[in-house]
Short mmCIF file of C-alpha atoms in Angstrom, two decimals:
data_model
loop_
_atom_site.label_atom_id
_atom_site.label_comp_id
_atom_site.label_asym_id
_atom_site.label_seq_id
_atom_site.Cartn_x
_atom_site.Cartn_y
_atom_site.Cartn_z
CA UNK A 1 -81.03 53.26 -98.50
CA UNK A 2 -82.42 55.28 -101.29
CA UNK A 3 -79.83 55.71 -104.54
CA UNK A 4 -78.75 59.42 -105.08
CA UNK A 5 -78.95 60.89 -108.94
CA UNK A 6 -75.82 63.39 -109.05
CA UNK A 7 -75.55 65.57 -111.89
CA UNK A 8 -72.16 66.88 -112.01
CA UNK A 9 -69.34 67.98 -114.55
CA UNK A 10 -69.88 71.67 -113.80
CA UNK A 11 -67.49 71.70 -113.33
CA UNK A 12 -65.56 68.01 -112.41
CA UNK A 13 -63.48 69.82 -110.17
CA UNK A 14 -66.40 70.52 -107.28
CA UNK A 15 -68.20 67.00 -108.47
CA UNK A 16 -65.67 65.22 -106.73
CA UNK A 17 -65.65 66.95 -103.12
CA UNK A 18 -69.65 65.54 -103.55
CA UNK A 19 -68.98 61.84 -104.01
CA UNK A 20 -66.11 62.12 -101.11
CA UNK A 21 -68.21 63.92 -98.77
CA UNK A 22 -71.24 61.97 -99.40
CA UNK A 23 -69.45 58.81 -98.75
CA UNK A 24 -67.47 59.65 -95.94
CA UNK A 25 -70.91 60.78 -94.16
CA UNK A 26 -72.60 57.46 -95.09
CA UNK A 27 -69.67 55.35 -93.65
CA UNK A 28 -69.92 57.94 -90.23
CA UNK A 29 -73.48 57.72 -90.00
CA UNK A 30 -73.23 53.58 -90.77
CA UNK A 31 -70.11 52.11 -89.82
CA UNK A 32 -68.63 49.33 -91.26
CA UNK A 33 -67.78 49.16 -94.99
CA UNK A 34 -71.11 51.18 -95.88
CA UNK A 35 -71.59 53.34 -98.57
CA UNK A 36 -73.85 55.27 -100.77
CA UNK A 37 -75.84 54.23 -103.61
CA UNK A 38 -74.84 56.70 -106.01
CA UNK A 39 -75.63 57.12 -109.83
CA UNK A 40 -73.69 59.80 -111.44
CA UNK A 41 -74.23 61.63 -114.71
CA UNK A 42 -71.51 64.19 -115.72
CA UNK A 43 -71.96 66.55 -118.28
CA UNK A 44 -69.93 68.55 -120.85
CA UNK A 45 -69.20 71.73 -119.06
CA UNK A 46 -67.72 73.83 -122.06
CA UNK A 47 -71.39 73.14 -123.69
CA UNK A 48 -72.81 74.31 -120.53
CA UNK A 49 -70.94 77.24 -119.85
CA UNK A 50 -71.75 78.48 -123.66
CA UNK A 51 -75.36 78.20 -122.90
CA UNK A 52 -74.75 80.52 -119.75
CA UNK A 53 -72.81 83.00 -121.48
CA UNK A 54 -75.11 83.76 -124.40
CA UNK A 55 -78.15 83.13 -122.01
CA UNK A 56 -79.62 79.96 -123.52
CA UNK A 57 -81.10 79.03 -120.23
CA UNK A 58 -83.64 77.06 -122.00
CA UNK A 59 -81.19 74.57 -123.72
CA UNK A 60 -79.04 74.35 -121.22
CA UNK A 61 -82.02 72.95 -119.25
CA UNK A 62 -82.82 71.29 -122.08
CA UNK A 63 -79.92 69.23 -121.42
CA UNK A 64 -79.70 68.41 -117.65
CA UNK A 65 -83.34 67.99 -118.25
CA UNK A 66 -82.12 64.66 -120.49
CA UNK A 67 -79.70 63.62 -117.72
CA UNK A 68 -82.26 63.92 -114.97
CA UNK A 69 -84.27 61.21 -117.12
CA UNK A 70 -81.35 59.09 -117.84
CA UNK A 71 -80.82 59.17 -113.91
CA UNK A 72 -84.64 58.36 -113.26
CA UNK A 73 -84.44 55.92 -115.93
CA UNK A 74 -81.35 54.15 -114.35
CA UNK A 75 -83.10 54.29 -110.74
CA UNK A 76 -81.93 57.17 -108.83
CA UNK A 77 -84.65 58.10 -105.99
CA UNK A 78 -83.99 61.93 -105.88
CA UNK A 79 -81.19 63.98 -107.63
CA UNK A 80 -78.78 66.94 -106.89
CA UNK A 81 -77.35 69.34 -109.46
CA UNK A 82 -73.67 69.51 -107.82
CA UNK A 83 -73.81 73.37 -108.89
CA UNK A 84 -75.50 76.26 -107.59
CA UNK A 85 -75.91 78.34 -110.91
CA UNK A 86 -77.96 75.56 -112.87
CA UNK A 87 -80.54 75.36 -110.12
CA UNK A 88 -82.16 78.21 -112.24
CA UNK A 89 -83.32 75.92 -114.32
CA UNK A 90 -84.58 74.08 -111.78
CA UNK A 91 -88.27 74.45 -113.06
CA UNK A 92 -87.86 73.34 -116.22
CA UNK A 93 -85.85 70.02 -115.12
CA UNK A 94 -88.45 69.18 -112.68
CA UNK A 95 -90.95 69.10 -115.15
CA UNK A 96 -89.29 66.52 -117.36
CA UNK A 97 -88.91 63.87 -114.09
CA UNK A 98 -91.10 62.25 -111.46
CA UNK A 99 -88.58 62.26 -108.81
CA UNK A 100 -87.67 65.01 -106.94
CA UNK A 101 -84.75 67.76 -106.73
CA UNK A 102 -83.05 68.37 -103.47
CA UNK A 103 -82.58 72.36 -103.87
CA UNK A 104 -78.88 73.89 -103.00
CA UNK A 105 -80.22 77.05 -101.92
CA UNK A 106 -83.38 75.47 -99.99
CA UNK A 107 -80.57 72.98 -98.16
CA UNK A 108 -78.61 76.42 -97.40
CA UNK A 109 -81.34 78.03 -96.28
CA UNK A 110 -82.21 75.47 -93.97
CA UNK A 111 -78.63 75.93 -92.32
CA UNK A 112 -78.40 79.18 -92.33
CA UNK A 113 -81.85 79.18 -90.12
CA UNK A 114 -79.89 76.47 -87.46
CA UNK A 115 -77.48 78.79 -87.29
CA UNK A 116 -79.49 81.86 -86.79
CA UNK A 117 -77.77 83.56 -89.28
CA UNK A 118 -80.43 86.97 -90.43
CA UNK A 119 -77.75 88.60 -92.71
CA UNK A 120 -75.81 86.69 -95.40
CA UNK A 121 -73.07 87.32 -97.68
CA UNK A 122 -73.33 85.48 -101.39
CA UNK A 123 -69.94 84.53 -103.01
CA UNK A 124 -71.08 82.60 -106.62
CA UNK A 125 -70.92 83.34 -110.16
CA UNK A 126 -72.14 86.36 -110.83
CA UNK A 127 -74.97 84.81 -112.60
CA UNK A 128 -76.08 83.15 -108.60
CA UNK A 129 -74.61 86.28 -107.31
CA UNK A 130 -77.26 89.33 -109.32
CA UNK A 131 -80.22 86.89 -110.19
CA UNK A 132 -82.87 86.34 -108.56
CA UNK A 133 -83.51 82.47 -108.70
CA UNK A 134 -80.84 81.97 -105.25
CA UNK A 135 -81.14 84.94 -103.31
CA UNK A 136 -84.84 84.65 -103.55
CA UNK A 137 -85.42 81.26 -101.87
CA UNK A 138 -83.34 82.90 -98.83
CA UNK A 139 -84.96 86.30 -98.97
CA UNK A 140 -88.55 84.17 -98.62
CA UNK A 141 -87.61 82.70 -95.30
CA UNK A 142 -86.63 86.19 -94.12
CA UNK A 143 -82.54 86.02 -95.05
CA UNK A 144 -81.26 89.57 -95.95
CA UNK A 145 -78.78 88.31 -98.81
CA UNK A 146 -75.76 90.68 -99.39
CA UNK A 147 -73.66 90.47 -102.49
CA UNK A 148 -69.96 92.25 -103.50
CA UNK A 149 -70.02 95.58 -104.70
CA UNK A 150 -69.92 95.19 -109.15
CA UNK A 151 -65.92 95.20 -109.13
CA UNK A 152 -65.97 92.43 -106.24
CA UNK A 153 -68.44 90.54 -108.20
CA UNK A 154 -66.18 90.38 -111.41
CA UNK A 155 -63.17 89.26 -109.67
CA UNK A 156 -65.61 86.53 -108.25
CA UNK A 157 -66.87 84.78 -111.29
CA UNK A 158 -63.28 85.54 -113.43
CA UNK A 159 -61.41 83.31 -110.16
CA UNK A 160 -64.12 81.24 -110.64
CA UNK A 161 -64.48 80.28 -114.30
CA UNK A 162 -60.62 81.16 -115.07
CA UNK A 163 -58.91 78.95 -112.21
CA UNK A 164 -61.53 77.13 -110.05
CA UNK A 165 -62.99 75.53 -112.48
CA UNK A 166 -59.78 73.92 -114.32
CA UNK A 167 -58.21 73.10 -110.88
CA UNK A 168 -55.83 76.17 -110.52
CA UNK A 169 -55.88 77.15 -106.52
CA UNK A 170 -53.87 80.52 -106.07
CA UNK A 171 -52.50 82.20 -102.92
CA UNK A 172 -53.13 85.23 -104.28
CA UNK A 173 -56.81 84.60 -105.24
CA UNK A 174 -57.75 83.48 -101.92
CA UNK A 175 -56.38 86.68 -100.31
CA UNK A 176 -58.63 88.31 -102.75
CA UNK A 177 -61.80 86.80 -101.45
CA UNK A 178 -60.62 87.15 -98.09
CA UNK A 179 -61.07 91.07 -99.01
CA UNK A 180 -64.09 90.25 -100.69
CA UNK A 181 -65.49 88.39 -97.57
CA UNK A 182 -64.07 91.44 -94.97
CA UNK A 183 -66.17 94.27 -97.02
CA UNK A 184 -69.19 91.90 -96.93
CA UNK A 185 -68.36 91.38 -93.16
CA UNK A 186 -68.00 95.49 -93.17
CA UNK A 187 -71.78 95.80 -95.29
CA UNK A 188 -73.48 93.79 -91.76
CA UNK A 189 -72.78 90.53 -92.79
CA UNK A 190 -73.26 87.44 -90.49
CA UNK A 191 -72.12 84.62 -92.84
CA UNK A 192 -71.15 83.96 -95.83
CA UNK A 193 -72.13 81.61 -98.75
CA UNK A 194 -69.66 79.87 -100.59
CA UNK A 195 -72.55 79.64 -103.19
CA UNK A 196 -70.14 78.08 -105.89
CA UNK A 197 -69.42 74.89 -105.40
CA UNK A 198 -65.68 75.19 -106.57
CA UNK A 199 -64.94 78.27 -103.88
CA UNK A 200 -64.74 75.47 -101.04
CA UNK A 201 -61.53 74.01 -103.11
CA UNK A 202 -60.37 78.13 -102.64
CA UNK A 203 -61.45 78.79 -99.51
CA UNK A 204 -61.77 76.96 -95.72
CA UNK A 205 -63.76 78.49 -92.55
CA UNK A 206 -59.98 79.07 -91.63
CA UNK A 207 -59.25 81.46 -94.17
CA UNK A 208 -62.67 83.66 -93.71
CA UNK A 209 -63.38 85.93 -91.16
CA UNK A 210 -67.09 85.44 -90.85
CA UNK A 211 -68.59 81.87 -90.41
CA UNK A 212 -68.83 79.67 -94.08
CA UNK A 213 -71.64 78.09 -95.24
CA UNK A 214 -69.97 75.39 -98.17
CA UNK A 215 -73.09 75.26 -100.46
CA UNK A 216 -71.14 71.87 -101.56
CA UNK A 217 -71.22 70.70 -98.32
CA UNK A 218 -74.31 71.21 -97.14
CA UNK A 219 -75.80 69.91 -100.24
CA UNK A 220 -74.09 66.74 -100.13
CA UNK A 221 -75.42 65.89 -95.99
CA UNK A 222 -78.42 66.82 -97.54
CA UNK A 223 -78.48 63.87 -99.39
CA UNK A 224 -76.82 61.65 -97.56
CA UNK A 225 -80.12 62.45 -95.17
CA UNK A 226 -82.49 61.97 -97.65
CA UNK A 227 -81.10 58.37 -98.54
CA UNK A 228 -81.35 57.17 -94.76
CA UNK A 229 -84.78 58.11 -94.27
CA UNK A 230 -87.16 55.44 -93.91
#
């Protein structure tokens, strides 16, 4: 089994759904009292988020770049940024390692393809949500990507950063992306991308009225893949 490098902390909250989910698919897969071989470095979010805000994307890869090494350095095999927004700087980080970076939106895209799914809605930050650096990778393997009108998109990122992130679920802010997810459903929307990996904490398939793809999810059978191959 090869070890998994997880860099988490951005925030906590959606780092732990990753070592549950990761674990509970090893033991399924295994049996028995298997588990993953898991290294985990978790950052300082606030110092993150300050970087994203003023647009310092080149310290804030600056500094997953240094916990990619320490998680080289410690043995990890491959590594996963449990975050969608910071695979931006996803260049930069690989060049400071030898080992490689299993991609959220590549992982996604790969799904999205099973499921035959042409036309996608994007749920993130607002940062994943008008950039290019996501939406690309899917637009590349021929995925229209959809996003919220500008209004949508600010409700998005302020449930996100505001609640998500420090562990507040609301009633009220799911029923909001529930609109969110009907208009996208209204624009010719398939899917939709929880492409945060705090909305899964918000919202379940259950609550959405076009089929989910849980970036945090997918990312983390990604892995657990990648460690079992031979």
């Amino acid at each position: 089994m090869k070890t998994i490098g997880l860099i988490g902390g951005m925030s906590w909250e959606s780092t732990v759904p990753y070592y549950r989910i990761i674990n509970e698919e090893v033991k399924n897969r295994l049996g028995g009292l298997h588990s993953a071989k898991i290294i985990l470095y978790s950052v300082e979010f606030d110092e993150i988020e300050k970087c994203q805000s003023s647009g310092d994307w080149k310290k804030s890869g600056d500094i997953l770049g240094k916990a990619a090494q320490g998680l080289e350095a410690a043995g990890a095999d491959f590594i996963l940024i449990c975050t969608n927004t910071m695979h931006k700087v996803v260049p930069q980080i690989s060049s400071m390692i030898h080992i490689p970076i299993i991609h959220i939106a590549d992982a996604t895209a790969e799904e999205l393809e099973k499921c035959h799914i042409q036309r996608v809605g994007l749920l993130g930050t607002k940062y994943t949500m008008t950039q290019e650096f996501y939406k690309q990778k899917l637009i590349d393997r021929g995925i229209d990507v959809i996003i919220p009108e500008e209004e949508d998109i600010d409700t998005v990122n302020a449930i996100i950063f505001r609640e998500l992130c420090i562990g507040e679920i609301r009633k009220e802010s799911r029923k909001k992306f529930q609109k969110i997810i009907d208009r996208l459903k209204d624009k010719g929307a398939d899917g939709v991308i929880l492409g945060c990996t705090e909305i899964g904490l918000l919202i379940h398939p259950s609550d959405s009225s076009l089929p989910v793809f849980d970036t945090t999810l997918i990312h983390a059978k990604r892995a657990v893949e990648t460690a079992l191959e031979s």
